[in-house]
Amino acid sequence: MNKRNFAFGRMNFILLGVGMLVVIIGFVLMGGDASTDEAYNPDIFSARRTKVAPIVCLVGFLSMIYAVVFKPKNETFAEEVEEPEEEQPVEEPAAQPSGKVETVAEQPAQSAADEMAERTRKLEEKLAALRKLSEQAKQGGLQATHNEQA
């Protein structure tokens, strides 16, 4: 069975649920009878409604923020950490004509270096051609403005 790629892990969802439950408890603590036109209810200014319940809600909201930024230390993400490719078995060293011994593990690095050198050479050739064209354009542009002035 393949795991889906979720932004949060299991622990994040549990912490979010606990935070939401604490916020709901805070709102329930704020509830109660209200004053009416016929009767005044002094319970609307009780410590439970004005101090305890808002603090409980604040704690719930802060715990929800913590749940969003929480990142487990032991949980690994398969998408972020790629499994290393299997290493090729090391064969006997191959003797080079220059006398240098090159192993199988060094061959991909050497071919990558050769490829990079080839790309660099081609880019340098293109840069030289562009510089030559630029110089020709400058000389042609100078000649054209010189002819217009004369």
Tab-separated table of C-alpha atoms in Angstrom:
chain	number	residue	atom	x	y	z
A	1	MET	CA	0.000	0.000	0.000
A	2	ASN	CA	1.407	3.372	-1.033
A	3	LYS	CA	1.285	6.339	1.384
A	4	ARG	CA	-0.181	9.567	0.083
A	5	ASN	CA	1.831	12.738	0.253
A	6	PHE	CA	0.164	14.805	3.006
A	7	ALA	CA	1.439	18.127	4.287
A	8	PHE	CA	0.929	17.010	7.892
A	9	GLY	CA	1.753	13.781	9.615
A	10	ARG	CA	-0.435	11.792	11.966
A	11	MET	CA	0.842	13.616	15.041
A	12	ASN	CA	-0.008	17.009	13.488
A	13	PHE	CA	-3.624	15.948	12.979
A	14	ILE	CA	-3.874	14.631	16.544
A	15	LEU	CA	-2.518	17.908	17.949
A	16	LEU	CA	-4.908	19.903	15.747
A	17	GLY	CA	-7.833	17.839	17.027
A	18	VAL	CA	-6.814	18.358	20.654
A	19	GLY	CA	-6.434	22.100	20.058
A	20	MET	CA	-9.864	22.293	18.445
A	21	LEU	CA	-11.379	20.394	21.366
A	22	VAL	CA	-9.804	22.840	23.850
A	23	VAL	CA	-11.215	25.808	21.882
A	24	ILE	CA	-14.692	24.234	21.884
A	25	ILE	CA	-14.454	23.676	25.659
A	26	GLY	CA	-13.527	27.360	26.046
A	27	PHE	CA	-16.602	28.439	24.096
A	28	VAL	CA	-18.820	26.123	26.141
A	29	LEU	CA	-17.421	27.696	29.314
A	30	MET	CA	-18.398	31.131	27.967
A	31	GLY	CA	-21.972	30.025	27.423
A	32	GLY	CA	-24.826	30.351	29.871
A	33	ASP	CA	-27.986	32.311	30.592
A	34	ALA	CA	-28.111	35.922	29.525
A	35	SER	CA	-29.779	38.925	31.083
A	36	THR	CA	-33.253	39.771	29.858
A	37	ASP	CA	-35.305	42.961	29.966
A	38	GLU	CA	-37.269	41.627	32.953
A	39	ALA	CA	-34.370	40.214	34.997
A	40	TYR	CA	-30.699	41.005	35.411
A	41	ASN	CA	-28.378	37.995	35.553
A	42	PRO	CA	-25.114	38.839	37.380
A	43	ASP	CA	-23.600	35.529	36.152
A	44	ILE	CA	-22.717	37.161	32.810
A	45	PHE	CA	-19.749	38.839	34.522
A	46	SER	CA	-18.539	35.761	36.397
A	47	ALA	CA	-14.851	34.847	36.442
A	48	ARG	CA	-15.599	31.666	34.483
A	49	ARG	CA	-17.017	33.670	31.555
A	50	THR	CA	-14.657	36.653	31.591
A	51	LYS	CA	-11.320	35.127	32.613
A	52	VAL	CA	-11.185	31.331	32.518
A	53	ALA	CA	-12.990	30.698	29.220
A	54	PRO	CA	-10.997	33.234	27.154
A	55	ILE	CA	-7.718	31.857	28.546
A	56	VAL	CA	-8.824	28.312	27.675
A	57	CYS	CA	-9.664	29.450	24.116
A	58	LEU	CA	-6.311	31.206	23.805
A	59	VAL	CA	-4.487	28.058	24.927
A	60	GLY	CA	-6.477	26.073	22.351
A	61	PHE	CA	-5.603	28.460	19.531
A	62	LEU	CA	-1.914	28.487	20.510
A	63	SER	CA	-1.854	24.689	20.601
A	64	MET	CA	-3.361	24.636	17.105
A	65	ILE	CA	-0.602	26.939	15.863
A	66	TYR	CA	1.968	24.636	17.450
A	67	ALA	CA	0.297	21.661	15.745
A	68	VAL	CA	0.714	23.334	12.357
A	69	VAL	CA	4.430	24.064	12.790
A	70	PHE	CA	5.252	20.800	14.596
A	71	LYS	CA	7.626	18.535	12.664
A	72	PRO	CA	8.328	15.068	14.067
A	73	LYS	CA	12.007	14.219	14.428
A	74	ASN	CA	11.773	10.497	13.760
A	75	GLU	CA	9.368	10.579	10.820
A	76	THR	CA	10.987	10.332	7.394
A	77	PHE	CA	9.422	11.540	4.196
A	78	ALA	CA	10.008	9.245	1.242
A	79	GLU	CA	9.483	12.086	-1.221
A	80	GLU	CA	12.164	14.307	0.313
A	81	VAL	CA	14.759	11.629	0.970
A	82	GLU	CA	15.511	9.635	-2.126
A	83	GLU	CA	16.828	6.159	-1.700
A	84	PRO	CA	20.411	5.881	-2.925
A	85	GLU	CA	20.906	3.981	-6.132
A	86	GLU	CA	22.424	0.571	-5.870
A	87	GLU	CA	26.162	0.756	-6.229
A	88	GLN	CA	27.733	-1.143	-9.048
A	89	PRO	CA	29.999	-3.914	-7.899
A	90	VAL	CA	33.608	-2.866	-7.966
A	91	GLU	CA	35.486	-4.809	-10.564
A	92	GLU	CA	39.164	-5.293	-11.020
A	93	PRO	CA	40.945	-2.037	-11.832
A	94	ALA	CA	41.415	-1.468	-15.549
A	95	ALA	CA	44.930	-0.434	-16.577
A	96	GLN	CA	45.040	2.678	-18.736
A	97	PRO	CA	47.651	3.266	-21.436
A	98	SER	CA	49.030	6.169	-19.411
A	99	GLY	CA	49.673	3.804	-16.540
A	100	LYS	CA	46.849	5.306	-14.452
A	101	VAL	CA	44.579	2.788	-12.744
A	102	GLU	CA	40.888	3.728	-12.948
A	103	THR	CA	38.171	1.881	-11.055
A	104	VAL	CA	34.559	1.453	-12.144
A	105	ALA	CA	33.423	3.972	-9.519
A	106	GLU	CA	35.653	6.697	-11.036
A	107	GLN	CA	34.421	6.164	-14.607
A	108	PRO	CA	31.060	8.023	-14.229
A	109	ALA	CA	32.835	10.973	-12.610
A	110	GLN	CA	35.370	11.083	-15.435
A	111	SER	CA	32.659	10.963	-18.110
A	112	ALA	CA	30.802	13.771	-16.314
A	113	ALA	CA	33.991	15.833	-16.252
A	114	ASP	CA	34.546	15.180	-19.969
A	115	GLU	CA	30.969	16.212	-20.723
A	116	MET	CA	31.377	19.408	-18.708
A	117	ALA	CA	34.625	20.247	-20.513
A	118	GLU	CA	32.928	19.733	-23.882
A	119	ARG	CA	30.028	22.007	-22.898
A	120	THR	CA	32.463	24.658	-21.697
A	121	ARG	CA	34.385	24.501	-24.982
A	122	LYS	CA	31.178	24.910	-27.024
A	123	LEU	CA	30.046	27.856	-24.911
A	124	GLU	CA	33.413	29.549	-25.333
A	125	GLU	CA	33.163	29.113	-29.125
A	126	LYS	CA	29.673	30.677	-29.114
A	127	LEU	CA	30.889	33.564	-26.946
A	128	ALA	CA	33.789	34.235	-29.332
A	129	ALA	CA	31.381	34.239	-32.295
A	130	LEU	CA	29.062	36.677	-30.505
A	131	ARG	CA	31.961	38.991	-29.694
A	132	LYS	CA	33.044	38.938	-33.337
A	133	LEU	CA	29.494	39.776	-34.484
A	134	SER	CA	29.299	42.565	-31.934
A	135	GLU	CA	32.538	44.083	-33.175
A	136	GLN	CA	31.334	43.841	-36.782
A	137	ALA	CA	28.039	45.524	-35.830
A	138	LYS	CA	29.882	48.327	-34.053
A	139	GLN	CA	32.146	48.914	-37.040
A	140	GLY	CA	29.192	48.770	-39.430
A	141	GLY	CA	27.186	51.111	-37.206
A	142	LEU	CA	30.086	53.555	-36.969
A	143	GLN	CA	30.557	53.535	-40.718
A	144	ALA	CA	26.829	54.147	-41.281
A	145	THR	CA	26.752	57.141	-38.910
A	146	HIS	CA	29.990	58.471	-40.450
A	147	ASN	CA	28.447	58.268	-43.954
A	148	GLU	CA	25.298	60.086	-42.772
A	149	GLN	CA	27.348	62.970	-41.343
A	150	ALA	CA	29.357	63.418	-44.539
